[in-house]
CSV table of C-alpha atoms in Angstrom, one decimal:
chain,number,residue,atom,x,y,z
A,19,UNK,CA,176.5,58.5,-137.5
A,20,UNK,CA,179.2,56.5,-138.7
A,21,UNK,CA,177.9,52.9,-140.0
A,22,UNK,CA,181.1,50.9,-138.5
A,23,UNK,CA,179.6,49.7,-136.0
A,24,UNK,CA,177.1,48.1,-138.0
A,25,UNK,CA,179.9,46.7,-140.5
A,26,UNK,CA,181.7,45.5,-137.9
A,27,UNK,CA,178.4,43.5,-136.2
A,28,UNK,CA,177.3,41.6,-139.6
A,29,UNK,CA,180.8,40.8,-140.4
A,30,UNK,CA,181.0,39.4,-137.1
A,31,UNK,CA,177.5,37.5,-137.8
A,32,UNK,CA,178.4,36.7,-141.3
A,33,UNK,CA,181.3,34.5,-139.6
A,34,UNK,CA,178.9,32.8,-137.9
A,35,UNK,CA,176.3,32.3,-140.2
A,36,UNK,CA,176.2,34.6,-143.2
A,37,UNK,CA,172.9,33.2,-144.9
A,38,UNK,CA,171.1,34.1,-141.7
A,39,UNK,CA,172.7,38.0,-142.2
A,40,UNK,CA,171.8,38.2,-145.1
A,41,UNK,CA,168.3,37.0,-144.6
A,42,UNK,CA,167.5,39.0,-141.5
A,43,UNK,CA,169.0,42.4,-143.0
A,44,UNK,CA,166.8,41.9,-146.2
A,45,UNK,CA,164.0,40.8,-144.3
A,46,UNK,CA,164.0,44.0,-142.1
A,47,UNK,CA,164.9,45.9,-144.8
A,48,UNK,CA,162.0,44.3,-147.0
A,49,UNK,CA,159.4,45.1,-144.5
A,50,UNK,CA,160.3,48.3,-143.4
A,51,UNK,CA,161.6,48.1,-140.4
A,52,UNK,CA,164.9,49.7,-141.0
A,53,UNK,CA,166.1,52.5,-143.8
A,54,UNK,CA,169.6,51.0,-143.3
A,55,UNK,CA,169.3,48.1,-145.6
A,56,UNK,CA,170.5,48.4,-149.2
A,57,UNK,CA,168.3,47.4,-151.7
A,58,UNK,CA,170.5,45.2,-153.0
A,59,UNK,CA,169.8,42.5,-150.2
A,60,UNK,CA,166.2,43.2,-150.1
A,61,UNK,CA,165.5,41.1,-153.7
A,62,UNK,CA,163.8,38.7,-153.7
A,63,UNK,CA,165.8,36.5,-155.3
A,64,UNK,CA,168.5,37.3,-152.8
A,65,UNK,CA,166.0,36.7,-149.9
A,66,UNK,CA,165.0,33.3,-151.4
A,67,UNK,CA,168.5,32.0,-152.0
A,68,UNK,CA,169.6,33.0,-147.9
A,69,UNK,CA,166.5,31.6,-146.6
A,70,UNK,CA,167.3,28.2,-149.2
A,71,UNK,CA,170.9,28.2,-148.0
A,72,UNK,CA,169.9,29.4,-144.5
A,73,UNK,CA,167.8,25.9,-144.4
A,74,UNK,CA,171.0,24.0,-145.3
A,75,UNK,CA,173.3,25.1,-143.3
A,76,UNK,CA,171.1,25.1,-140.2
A,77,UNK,CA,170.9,21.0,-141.4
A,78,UNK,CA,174.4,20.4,-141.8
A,79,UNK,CA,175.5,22.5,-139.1
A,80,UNK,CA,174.0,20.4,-136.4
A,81,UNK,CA,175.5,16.9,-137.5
A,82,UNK,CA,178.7,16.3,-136.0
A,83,UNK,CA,181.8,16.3,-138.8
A,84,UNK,CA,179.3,17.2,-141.2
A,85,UNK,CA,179.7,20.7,-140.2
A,86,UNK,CA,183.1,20.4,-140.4
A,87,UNK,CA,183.2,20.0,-143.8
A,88,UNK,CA,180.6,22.9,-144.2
A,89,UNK,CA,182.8,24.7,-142.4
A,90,UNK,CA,185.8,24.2,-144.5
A,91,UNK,CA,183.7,25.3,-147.2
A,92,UNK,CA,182.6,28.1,-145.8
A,93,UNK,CA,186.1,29.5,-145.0
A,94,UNK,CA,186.1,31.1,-148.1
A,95,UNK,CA,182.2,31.7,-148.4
A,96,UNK,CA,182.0,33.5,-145.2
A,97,UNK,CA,184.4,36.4,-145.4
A,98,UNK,CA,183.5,37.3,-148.5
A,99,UNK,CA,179.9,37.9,-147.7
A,100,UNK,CA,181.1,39.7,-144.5
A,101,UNK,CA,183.0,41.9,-147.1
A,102,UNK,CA,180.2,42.4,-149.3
A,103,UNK,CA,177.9,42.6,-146.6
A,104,UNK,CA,180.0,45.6,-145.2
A,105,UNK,CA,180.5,47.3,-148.8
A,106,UNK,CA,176.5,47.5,-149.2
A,107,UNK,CA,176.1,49.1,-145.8
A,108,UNK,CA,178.5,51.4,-146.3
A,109,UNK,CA,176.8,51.8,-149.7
A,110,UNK,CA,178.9,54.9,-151.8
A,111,UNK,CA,179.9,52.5,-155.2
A,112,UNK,CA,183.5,52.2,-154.9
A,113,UNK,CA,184.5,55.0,-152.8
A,114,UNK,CA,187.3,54.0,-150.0
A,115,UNK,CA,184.6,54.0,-147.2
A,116,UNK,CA,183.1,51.3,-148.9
A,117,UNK,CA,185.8,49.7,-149.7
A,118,UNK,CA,187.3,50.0,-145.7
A,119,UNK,CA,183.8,49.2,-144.6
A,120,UNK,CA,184.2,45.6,-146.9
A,121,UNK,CA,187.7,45.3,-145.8
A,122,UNK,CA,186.1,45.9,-141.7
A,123,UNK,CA,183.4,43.3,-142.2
A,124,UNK,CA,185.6,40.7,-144.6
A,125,UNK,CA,188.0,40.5,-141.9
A,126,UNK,CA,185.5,40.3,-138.5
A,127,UNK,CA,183.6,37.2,-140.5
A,128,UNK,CA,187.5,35.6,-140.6
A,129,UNK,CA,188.3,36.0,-137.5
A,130,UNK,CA,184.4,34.6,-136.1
A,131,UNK,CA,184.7,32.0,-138.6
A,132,UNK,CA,188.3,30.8,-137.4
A,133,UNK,CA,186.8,30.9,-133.8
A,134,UNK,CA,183.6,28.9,-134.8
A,135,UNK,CA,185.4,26.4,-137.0
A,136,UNK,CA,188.0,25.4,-133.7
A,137,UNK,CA,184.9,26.0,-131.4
A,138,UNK,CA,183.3,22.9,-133.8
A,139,UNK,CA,186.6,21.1,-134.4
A,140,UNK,CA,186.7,20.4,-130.3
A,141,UNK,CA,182.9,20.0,-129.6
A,142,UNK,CA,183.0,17.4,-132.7
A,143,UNK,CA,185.6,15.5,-130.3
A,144,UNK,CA,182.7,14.4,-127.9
A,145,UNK,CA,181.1,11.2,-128.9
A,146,UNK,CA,177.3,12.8,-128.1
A,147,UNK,CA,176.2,15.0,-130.9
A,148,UNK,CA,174.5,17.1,-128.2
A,149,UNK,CA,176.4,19.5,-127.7
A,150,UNK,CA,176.5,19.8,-132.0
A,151,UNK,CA,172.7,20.7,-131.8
A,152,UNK,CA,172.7,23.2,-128.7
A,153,UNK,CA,175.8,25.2,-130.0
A,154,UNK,CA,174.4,25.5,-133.6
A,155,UNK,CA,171.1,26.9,-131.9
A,156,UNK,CA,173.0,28.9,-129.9
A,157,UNK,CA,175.2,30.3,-132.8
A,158,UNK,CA,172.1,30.7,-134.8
A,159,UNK,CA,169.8,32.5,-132.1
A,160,UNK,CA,172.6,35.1,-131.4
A,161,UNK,CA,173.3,36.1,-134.5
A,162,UNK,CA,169.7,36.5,-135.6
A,163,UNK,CA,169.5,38.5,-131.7
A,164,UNK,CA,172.8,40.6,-132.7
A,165,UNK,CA,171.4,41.2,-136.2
A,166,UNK,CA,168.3,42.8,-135.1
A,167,UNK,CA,169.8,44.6,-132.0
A,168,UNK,CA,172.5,46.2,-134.6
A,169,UNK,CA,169.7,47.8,-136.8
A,170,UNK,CA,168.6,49.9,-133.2
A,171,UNK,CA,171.8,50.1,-131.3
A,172,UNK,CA,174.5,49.4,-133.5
A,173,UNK,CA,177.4,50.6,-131.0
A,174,UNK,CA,176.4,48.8,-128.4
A,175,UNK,CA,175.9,45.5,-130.9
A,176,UNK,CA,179.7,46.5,-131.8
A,177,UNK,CA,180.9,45.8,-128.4
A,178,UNK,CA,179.0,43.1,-127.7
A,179,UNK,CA,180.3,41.0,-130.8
A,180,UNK,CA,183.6,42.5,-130.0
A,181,UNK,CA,183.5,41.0,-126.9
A,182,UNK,CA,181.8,37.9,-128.2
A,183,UNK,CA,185.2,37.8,-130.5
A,184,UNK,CA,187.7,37.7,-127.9
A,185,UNK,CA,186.3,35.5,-125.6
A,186,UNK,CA,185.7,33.0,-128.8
A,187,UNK,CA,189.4,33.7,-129.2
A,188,UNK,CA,190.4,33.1,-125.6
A,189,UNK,CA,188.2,29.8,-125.4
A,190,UNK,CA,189.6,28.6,-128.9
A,191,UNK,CA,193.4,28.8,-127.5
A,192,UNK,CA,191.9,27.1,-124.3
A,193,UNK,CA,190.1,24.1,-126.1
A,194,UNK,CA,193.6,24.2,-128.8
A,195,UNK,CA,194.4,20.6,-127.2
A,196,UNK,CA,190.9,19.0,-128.2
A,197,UNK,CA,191.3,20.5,-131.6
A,198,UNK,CA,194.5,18.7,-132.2
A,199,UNK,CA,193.3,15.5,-130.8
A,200,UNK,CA,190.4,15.7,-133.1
A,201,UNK,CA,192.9,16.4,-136.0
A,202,UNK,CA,195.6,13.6,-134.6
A,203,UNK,CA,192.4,10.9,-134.6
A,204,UNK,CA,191.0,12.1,-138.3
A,205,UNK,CA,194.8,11.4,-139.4
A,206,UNK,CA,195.5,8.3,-138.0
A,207,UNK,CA,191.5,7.4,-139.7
A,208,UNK,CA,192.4,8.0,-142.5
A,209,UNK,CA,195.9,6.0,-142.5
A,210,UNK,CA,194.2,3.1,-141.1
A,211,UNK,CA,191.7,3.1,-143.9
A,212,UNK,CA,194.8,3.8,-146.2
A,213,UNK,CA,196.4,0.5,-144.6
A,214,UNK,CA,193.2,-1.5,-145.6
């Protein structure tokens, strides 16, 4: 069975939350419970580092504008490991599967990271940081869910991050007017503290 499906559910994840990806996959590859995990993420210096950065990020991402700025970090951080991520499923050393399989889970952590990042950029307009702490356990809960339902029934993961995808899409394009009132307020902060 082809392991796209798979691909395409971490890079989804890895969008979300990459250290939690690679955590979870080493952690269930580490104790047996799937044959699908590459070695490579079952090291234990590579399970110490995603559970280190895992602890960070589940920090910073809770703190309204603070995750922000993660986020902008992360724009670059969280593709990549959706790519890599993707390459070491599809794990034949530089053959084109792998490198379609990095290329399918590069591009599905963009697009969940774009949707996450405006999902944050128009919750973060909300004076209650609430709804910060919720949606970061929600984000953080289904991906460790989708993670561990992929290794069992990785089509049917597939079409639930799929769909998961588009409606983040759809409700991004909906909430588009909060995002650039967030933006339009953060511009006109910083020109009055230019002015001072």
């Amino acid at each position: 069975m082809s392991v796209l499906p798979l691909v395409f559910t971490s890079g989804w994840a890895s969008g979300v939350n990459a250290y939690a990806v690679v955590l979870l996959l080493g952690l269930l590859g580490a104790t047996g419970v799937s044959d699908d995990v590459p070695g490579a993420l079952q090291r234990p210096d590579v399970l110490i580092a995603a559970g280190v950065l895992f602890l960070c990020e589940a920090v910073a991402d809770k703190i309204p504008y603070v995750d922000t700025v993660w986020d902008a970090v992360h724009t670059v951080i969280r593709p990549v490991a959706g790519g890599v991520v993707g390459a070491l499923l599809a794990g034949q050393h530089g053959s084109l599967p792998e490198l379609a399989a990095g290329a399918v889970g590069g591009s599905a952590a963009l697009l969940s990271h774009l949707v996450k990042t405006g999902t944050r950029m128009a919750v973060n307009t909300s004076p209650e940081p609430a709804s910060n702490i919720v949606l970061s356990l929600v984000e953080d809960l289904g991906v460790a869910a989708l993670i561990v339902f992929a290794i069992f029934h990785p089509v049917a993961a597939a079409i639930i991050a799929a769909t998961l995808l588009a409606a983040g899409i759809g409700l991004v394009v909906f909430l588009w007017k909060r995002v650039r009132a967030f933006l339009r307020r953060r511009r006109e902060r910083r020109s009055s503290l230019a002015g001072v």
